[in-house]
Short mmCIF file of C-alpha atoms in Angstrom, two decimals:
data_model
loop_
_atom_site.label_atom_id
_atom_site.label_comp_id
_atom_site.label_asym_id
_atom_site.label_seq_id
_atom_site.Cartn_x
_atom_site.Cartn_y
_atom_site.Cartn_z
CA UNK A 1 0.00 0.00 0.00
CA UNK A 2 1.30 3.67 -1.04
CA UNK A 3 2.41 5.86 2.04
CA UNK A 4 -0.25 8.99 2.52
CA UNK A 5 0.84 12.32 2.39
CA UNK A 6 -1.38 13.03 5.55
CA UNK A 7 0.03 16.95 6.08
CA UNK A 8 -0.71 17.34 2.54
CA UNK A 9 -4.45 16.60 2.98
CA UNK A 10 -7.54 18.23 3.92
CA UNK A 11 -9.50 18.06 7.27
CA UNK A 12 -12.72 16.77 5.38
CA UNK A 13 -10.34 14.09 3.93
CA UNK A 14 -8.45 13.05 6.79
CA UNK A 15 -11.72 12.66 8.76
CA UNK A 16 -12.87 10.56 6.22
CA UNK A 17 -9.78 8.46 6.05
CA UNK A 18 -9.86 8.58 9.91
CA UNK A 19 -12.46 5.77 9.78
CA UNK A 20 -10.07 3.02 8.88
CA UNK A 21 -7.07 4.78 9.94
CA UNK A 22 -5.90 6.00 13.23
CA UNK A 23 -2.78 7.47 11.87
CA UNK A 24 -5.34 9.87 9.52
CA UNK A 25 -7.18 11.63 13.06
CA UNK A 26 -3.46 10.99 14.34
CA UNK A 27 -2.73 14.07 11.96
CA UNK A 28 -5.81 16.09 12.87
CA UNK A 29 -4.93 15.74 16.32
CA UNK A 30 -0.94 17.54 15.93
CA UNK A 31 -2.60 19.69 12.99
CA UNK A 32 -4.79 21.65 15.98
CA UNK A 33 -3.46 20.59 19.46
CA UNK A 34 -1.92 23.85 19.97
CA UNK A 35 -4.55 25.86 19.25
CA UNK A 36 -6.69 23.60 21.76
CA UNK A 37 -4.11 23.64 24.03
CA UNK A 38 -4.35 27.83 24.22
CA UNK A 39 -7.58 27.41 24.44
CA UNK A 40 -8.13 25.40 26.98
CA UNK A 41 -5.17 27.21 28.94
CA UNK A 42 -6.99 30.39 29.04
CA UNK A 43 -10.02 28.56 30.47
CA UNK A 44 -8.65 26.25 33.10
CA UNK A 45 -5.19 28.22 33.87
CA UNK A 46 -3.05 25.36 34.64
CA UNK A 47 -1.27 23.33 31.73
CA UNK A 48 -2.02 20.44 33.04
CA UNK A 49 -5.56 20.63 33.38
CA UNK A 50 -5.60 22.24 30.17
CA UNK A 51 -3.78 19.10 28.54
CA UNK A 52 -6.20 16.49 30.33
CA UNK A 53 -9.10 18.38 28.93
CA UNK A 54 -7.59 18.33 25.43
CA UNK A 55 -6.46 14.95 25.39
CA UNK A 56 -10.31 14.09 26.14
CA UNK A 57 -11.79 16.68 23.80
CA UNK A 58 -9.40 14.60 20.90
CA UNK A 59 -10.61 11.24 22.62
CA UNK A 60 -14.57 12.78 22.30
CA UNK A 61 -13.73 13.83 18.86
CA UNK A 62 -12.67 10.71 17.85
CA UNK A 63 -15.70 9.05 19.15
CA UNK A 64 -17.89 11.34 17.42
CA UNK A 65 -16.00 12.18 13.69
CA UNK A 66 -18.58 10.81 12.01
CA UNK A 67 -20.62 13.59 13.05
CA UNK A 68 -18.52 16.33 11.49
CA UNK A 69 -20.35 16.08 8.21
CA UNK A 70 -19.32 18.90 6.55
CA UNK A 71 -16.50 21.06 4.65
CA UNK A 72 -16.19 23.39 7.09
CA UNK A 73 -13.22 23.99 9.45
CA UNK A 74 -12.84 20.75 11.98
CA UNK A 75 -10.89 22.93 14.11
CA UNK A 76 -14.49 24.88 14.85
CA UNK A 77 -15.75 21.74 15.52
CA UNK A 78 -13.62 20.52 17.46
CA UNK A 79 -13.29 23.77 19.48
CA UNK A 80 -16.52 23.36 20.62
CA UNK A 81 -16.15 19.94 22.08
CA UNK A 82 -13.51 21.25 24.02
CA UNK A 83 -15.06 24.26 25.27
CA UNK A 84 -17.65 21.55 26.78
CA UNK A 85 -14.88 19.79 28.03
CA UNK A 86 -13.42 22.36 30.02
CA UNK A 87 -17.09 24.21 31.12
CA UNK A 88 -17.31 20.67 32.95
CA UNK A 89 -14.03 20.36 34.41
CA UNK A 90 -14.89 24.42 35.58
CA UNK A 91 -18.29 23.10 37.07
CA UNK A 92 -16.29 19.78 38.62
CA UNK A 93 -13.07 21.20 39.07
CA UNK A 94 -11.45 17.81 40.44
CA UNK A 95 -12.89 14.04 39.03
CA UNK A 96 -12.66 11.63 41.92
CA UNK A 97 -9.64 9.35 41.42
CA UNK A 98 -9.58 5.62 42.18
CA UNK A 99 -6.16 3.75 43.10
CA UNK A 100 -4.77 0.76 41.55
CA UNK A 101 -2.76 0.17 44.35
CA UNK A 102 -2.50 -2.89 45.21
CA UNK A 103 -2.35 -4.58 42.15
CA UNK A 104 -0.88 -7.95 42.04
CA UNK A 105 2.68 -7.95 40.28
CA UNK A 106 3.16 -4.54 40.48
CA UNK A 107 6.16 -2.54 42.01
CA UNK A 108 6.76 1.56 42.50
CA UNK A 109 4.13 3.98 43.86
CA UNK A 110 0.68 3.56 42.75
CA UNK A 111 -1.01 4.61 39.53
CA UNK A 112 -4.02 6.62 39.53
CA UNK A 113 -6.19 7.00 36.95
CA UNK A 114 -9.56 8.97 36.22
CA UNK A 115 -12.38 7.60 37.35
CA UNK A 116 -14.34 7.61 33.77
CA UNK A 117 -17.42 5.34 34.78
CA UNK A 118 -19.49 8.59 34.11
CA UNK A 119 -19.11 8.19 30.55
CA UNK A 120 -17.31 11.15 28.93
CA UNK A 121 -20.55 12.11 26.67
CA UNK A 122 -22.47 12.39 30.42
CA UNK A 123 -20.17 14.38 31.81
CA UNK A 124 -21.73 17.53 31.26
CA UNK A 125 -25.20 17.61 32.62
CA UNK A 126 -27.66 18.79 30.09
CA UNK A 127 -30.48 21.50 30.51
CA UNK A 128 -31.67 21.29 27.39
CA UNK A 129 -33.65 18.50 25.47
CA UNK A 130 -32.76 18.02 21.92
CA UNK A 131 -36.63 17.58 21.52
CA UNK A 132 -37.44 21.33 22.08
CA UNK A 133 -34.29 22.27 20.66
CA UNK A 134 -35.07 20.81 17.23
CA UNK A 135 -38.76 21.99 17.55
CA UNK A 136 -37.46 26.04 18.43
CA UNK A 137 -35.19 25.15 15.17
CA UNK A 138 -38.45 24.18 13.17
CA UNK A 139 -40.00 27.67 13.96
CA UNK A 140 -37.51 29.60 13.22
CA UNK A 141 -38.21 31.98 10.02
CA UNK A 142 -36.70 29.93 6.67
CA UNK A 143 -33.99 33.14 6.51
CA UNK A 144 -32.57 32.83 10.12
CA UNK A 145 -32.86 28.96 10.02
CA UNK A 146 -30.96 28.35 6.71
CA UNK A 147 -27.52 30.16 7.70
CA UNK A 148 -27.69 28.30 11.24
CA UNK A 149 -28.32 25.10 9.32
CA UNK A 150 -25.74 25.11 6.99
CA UNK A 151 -23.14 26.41 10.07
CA UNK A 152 -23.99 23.70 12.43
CA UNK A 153 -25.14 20.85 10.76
CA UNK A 154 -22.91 21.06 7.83
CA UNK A 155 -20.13 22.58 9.20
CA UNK A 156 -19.47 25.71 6.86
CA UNK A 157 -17.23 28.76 7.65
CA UNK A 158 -19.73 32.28 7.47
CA UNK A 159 -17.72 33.10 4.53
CA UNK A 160 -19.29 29.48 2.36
CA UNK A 161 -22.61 30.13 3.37
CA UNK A 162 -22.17 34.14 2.74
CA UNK A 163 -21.40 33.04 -0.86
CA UNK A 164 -23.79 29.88 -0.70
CA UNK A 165 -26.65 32.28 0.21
CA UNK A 166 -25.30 35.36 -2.14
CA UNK A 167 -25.74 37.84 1.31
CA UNK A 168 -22.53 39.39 2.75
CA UNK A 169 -20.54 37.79 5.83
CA UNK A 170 -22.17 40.43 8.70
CA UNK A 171 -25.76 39.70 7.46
CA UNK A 172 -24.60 35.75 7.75
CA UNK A 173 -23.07 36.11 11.53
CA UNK A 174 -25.84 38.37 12.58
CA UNK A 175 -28.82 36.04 11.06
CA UNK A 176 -26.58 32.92 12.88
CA UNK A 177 -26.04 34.64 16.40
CA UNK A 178 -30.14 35.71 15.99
CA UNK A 179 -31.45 32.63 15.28
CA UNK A 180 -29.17 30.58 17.94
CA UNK A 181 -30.89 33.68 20.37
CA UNK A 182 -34.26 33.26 19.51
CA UNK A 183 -34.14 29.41 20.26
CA UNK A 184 -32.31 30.05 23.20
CA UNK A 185 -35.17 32.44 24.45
CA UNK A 186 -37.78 29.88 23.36
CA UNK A 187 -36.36 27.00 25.38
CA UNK A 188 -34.51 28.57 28.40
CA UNK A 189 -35.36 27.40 31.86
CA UNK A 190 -34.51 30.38 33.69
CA UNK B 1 -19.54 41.58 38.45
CA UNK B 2 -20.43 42.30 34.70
CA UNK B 3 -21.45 39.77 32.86
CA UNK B 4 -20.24 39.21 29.17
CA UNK B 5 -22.72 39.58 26.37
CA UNK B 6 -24.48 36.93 24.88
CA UNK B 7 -22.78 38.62 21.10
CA UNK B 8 -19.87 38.28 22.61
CA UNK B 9 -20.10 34.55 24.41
CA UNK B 10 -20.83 33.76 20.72
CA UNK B 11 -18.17 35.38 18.86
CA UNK B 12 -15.94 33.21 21.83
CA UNK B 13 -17.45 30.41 21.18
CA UNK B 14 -17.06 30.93 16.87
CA UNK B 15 -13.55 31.30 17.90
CA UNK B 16 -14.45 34.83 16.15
CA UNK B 17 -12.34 37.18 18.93
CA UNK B 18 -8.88 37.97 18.85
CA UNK B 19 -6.67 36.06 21.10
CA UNK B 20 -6.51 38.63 24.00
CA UNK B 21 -10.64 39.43 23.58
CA UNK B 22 -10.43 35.94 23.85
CA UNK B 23 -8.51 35.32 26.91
CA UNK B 24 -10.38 38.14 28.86
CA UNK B 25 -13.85 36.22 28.09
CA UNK B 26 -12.08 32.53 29.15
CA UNK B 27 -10.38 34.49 32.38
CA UNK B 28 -14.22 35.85 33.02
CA UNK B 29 -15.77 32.04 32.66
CA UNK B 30 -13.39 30.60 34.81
CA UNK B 31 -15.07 32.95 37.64
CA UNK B 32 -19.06 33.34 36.50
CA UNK B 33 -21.14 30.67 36.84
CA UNK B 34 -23.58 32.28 34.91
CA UNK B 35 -21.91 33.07 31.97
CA UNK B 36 -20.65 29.48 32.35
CA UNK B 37 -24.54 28.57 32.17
CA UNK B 38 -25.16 31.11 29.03
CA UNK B 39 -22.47 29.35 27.26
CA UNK B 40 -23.51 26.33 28.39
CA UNK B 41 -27.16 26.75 26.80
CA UNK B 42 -25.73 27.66 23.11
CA UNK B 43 -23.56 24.65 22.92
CA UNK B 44 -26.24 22.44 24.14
CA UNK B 45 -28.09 23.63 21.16
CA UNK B 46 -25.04 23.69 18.77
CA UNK B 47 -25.15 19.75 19.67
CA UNK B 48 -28.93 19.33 19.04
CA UNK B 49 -28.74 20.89 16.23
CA UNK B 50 -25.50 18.76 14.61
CA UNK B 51 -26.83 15.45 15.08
CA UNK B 52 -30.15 16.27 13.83
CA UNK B 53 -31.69 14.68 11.15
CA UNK B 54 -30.63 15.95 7.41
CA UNK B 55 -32.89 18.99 6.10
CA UNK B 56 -35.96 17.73 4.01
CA UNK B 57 -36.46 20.32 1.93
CA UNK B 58 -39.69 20.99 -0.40
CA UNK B 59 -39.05 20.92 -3.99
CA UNK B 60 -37.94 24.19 -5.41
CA UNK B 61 -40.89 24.67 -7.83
CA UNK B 62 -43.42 24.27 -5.50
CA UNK B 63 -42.30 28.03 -3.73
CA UNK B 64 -43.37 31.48 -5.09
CA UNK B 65 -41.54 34.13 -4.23
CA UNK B 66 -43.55 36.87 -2.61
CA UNK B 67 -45.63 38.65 -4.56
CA UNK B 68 -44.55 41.88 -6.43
CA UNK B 69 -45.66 44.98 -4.42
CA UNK B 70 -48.65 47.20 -5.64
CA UNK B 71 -46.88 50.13 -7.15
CA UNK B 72 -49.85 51.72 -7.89
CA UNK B 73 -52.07 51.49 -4.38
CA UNK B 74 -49.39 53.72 -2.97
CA UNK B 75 -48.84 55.78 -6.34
CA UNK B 76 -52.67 56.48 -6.02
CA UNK B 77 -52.51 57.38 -2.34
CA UNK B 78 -49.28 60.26 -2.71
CA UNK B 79 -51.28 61.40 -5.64
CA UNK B 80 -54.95 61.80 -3.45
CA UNK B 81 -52.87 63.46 -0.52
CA UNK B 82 -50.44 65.81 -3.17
CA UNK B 83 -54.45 67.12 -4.06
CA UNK B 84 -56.12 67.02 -0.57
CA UNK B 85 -53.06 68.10 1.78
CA UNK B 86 -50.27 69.63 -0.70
CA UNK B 87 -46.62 68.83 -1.92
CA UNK B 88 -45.29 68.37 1.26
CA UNK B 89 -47.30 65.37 2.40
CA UNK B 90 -47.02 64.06 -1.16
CA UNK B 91 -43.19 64.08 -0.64
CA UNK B 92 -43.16 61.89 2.66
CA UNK B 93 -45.73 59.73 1.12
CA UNK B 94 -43.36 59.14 -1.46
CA UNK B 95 -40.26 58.73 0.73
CA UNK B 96 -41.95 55.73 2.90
CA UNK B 97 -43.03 54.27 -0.78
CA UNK B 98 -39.24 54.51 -1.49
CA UNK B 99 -38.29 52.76 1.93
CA UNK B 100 -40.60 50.01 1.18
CA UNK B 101 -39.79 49.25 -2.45
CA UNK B 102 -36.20 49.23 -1.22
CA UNK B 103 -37.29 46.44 1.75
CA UNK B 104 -39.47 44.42 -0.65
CA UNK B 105 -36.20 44.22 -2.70
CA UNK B 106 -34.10 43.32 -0.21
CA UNK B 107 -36.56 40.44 0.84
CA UNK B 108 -37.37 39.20 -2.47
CA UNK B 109 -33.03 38.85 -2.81
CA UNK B 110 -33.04 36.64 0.16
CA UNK B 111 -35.97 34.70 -0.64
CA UNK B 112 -34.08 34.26 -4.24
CA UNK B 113 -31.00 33.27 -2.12
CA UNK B 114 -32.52 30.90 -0.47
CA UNK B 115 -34.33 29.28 -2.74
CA UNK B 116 -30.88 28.68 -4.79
CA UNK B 117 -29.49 27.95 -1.61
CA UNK B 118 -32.12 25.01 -0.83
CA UNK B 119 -32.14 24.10 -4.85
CA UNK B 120 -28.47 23.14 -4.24
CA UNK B 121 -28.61 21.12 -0.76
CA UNK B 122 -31.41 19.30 -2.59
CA UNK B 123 -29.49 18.13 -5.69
CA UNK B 124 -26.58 17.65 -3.12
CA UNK B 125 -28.94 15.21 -0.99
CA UNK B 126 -30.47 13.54 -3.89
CA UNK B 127 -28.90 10.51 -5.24
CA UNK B 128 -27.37 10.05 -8.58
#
C-alpha cells in the first residue's frame, strides 16, 4: 500500500480516512493541538488541566468524527467539544480518582487514573432536550434557520454560506447569532 | 460583576475574537457561573442541532416568491394626498413608498437566495 501524504491533505479528507485509519485523526490531532491547548489554557489556567481536557476533547472527537459532516473547518468543531470539556471540568473542578494500588505484580508507587465510569458524553449535565431544541429550530423563520443550518449541521465557515446564500458575511453572523438567540429564548429554563 | 454579552459569548465560542478578547472572556468564565450557564445553553443547542436529522427540503418549484408589491395602491394614495393636503405630504408619502420598495427588494433577494441555496442542498442530498 502507497504511504499517505497526511500533512498534505484536507481536514474533510483526513476525517474521512480517519475511519479506517488511526494514523489519519493521528494528523488532525498535531494539525490543531496547539490551538486547543491555548484554548483550553486560558479557560482552566493550569497546563495540566488544560492538557487532560484536550487529550479528552481529541478522545470525544474521535468518538464522534462521524458527526462532522461537513467542509467546514474541523478545528471549529472541534473547538466546541472542548469548550464543553473544560465548562465541565470548571463546574467539577477535580474528578474523583480511584487507586490501583494494590495490584498484584506490580512494584513503584501507585497509579491513579480517572475515574471515567461517568461516561465522557455524560459528563456535562444537560439543561436542554434536543426535543425542544429541534422543535425552536423548526419555527424559526426559513432566513434565520438556513444560515444556522448550513453552520452547524454542515459545518461551513460564514464566509461558504455568505457566498452559498449570495448575502454578505455580517448579514450571515448576525442572522446565525439571531437565530441561535431566539431558540435560546424559546427554550430557556430560567 | 459584569457579565459578558451573549454577542460576545458567541463570537468566543465561533472562535471569532482575537486572542486577547479571547482570553479576557475565558479568564471571566473561569469565575461566572452564569456566563458558564449562558455558554452552556448555546452549545447544548449547537449539539442538538448537529446530530439532527438531514434537512428535508420541499421541492424548489413548488415556492413562489412573494408577490410583487402594488406600485400603484401607494402611487394612487401620494397622488390623493399631493391634491387634498399639498406637496409636502405628497413628498413623505413618497419617501416611505421609497423605503418600502427598497425592503421588498431586499426580501425578495433573500428569498431568491434561499431558494438557490435550498435548490443546491437538494441536488446535493439527492442521489445520482
Amino acid at each position: 500500500m502507497a504511504s499517505v501524504n497526511y500533512q498534505a491533505l484536507g481536514d474533510g479528507e483526513l476525517v474521512t480516512l480517519s475511519r479506517e485509519d488511526d494514523e489519519a485523526f493521528g494528523e488532525l490531532a498535531r494539525r490543531w493541538s496547539g490551538k486547543l491547548l491555548r484554548v483550553a489554557g486560558q479557560l482552566l489556567g493550569s497546563p495540566e488541566d488544560a492538557r487532560d481536557a484536550v487529550q479528552e476533547a481529541l478522545l470525544l472527537g474521535w468518538a464522534k468524527r462521524d458527526r462532522y459532516l461537513g467542509t467546514g473547518s474541523f478545528y471549529a468543531w472541534l473547538r466546541k467539544v472542548l469548550l464543553n470539556v473544560c465548562l465541565a471540568r470548571l463546574r467539577r473542578p477535580a474528578l474523583p480518582r480511584v487507586s490501583f494500588e494494590g495490584l498484584a505484580g506490580e512494584e513503584g508507587p501507585p497509579l491513579e487514573l480517572p475515574d471515567l465510569r461517568d461516561n465522557p458524553e455524560t459528563v456535562v449535565e444537560r439543561r436542554l432536550t434536543d426535543q425542544e431544541i429541534r422543535a425552536a429550530f423548526a419555527r424559526l423563520p426559513a432566513h434565520y434557520r438556513l444560515p444556522l443550518y448550513l453552520a452547524v449541521h454542515e459545518s461551513l465557515t460564514y464566509e461558504q454560506i455568505a457566498s452559498r446564500l449570495g448575502i454578505p458575511v455580517g448579514t450571515v453572523k448576525s442572522r446565525i447569532n439571531m437565530a441561535r438567540r431566539m431558540i435560546r429564548g424559546a427554550v430557556r429554563r430560567d | 460583576m459584569t457579565h459578558v454579552s451573549e454577542e460576545r459569548l458567541l463570537r468566543f465560542m465561533d472562535g471569532d475574537l482575537s486572542e486577547a478578547a479571547a482570553g479576557e472572556i475565558a479568564a471571566h468564565l473561569s469565575e461566572c457561573e452564569r456566563c458558564r450557564q449562558v455558554l452552556s445553553d448555546y452549545l447544548e443547542i449547537e449539539q442538538a442541532l448537529s446530530v439532527m436529522p438531514a434537512l428535508r427540503l420541499a421541492p424548489v418549484e413548488s415556492r413562489r416568491a412573494p408577490a410583487r408589491p402594488r406600485h400603484w395602491r401607494l402611487g394612487l394614495v401620494a397622488a390623493a394626498l399631493v391634491a387634498a393636503l399639498g406637496a409636502s405630504w405628497g413628498l413623505q408619502v413618497a419617501g416611505y413608498w421609497r423605503a418600502e420598495q427598497s425592503e421588498r427588494a431586499a426580501m425578495r433577494r433573500d428569498h431568491y437566495a434561499l431558494v438557490s441555496a435550498e435548490a443546491s442542498l437538494l441536488r446535493e442530498a439527492t442521489p445520482r
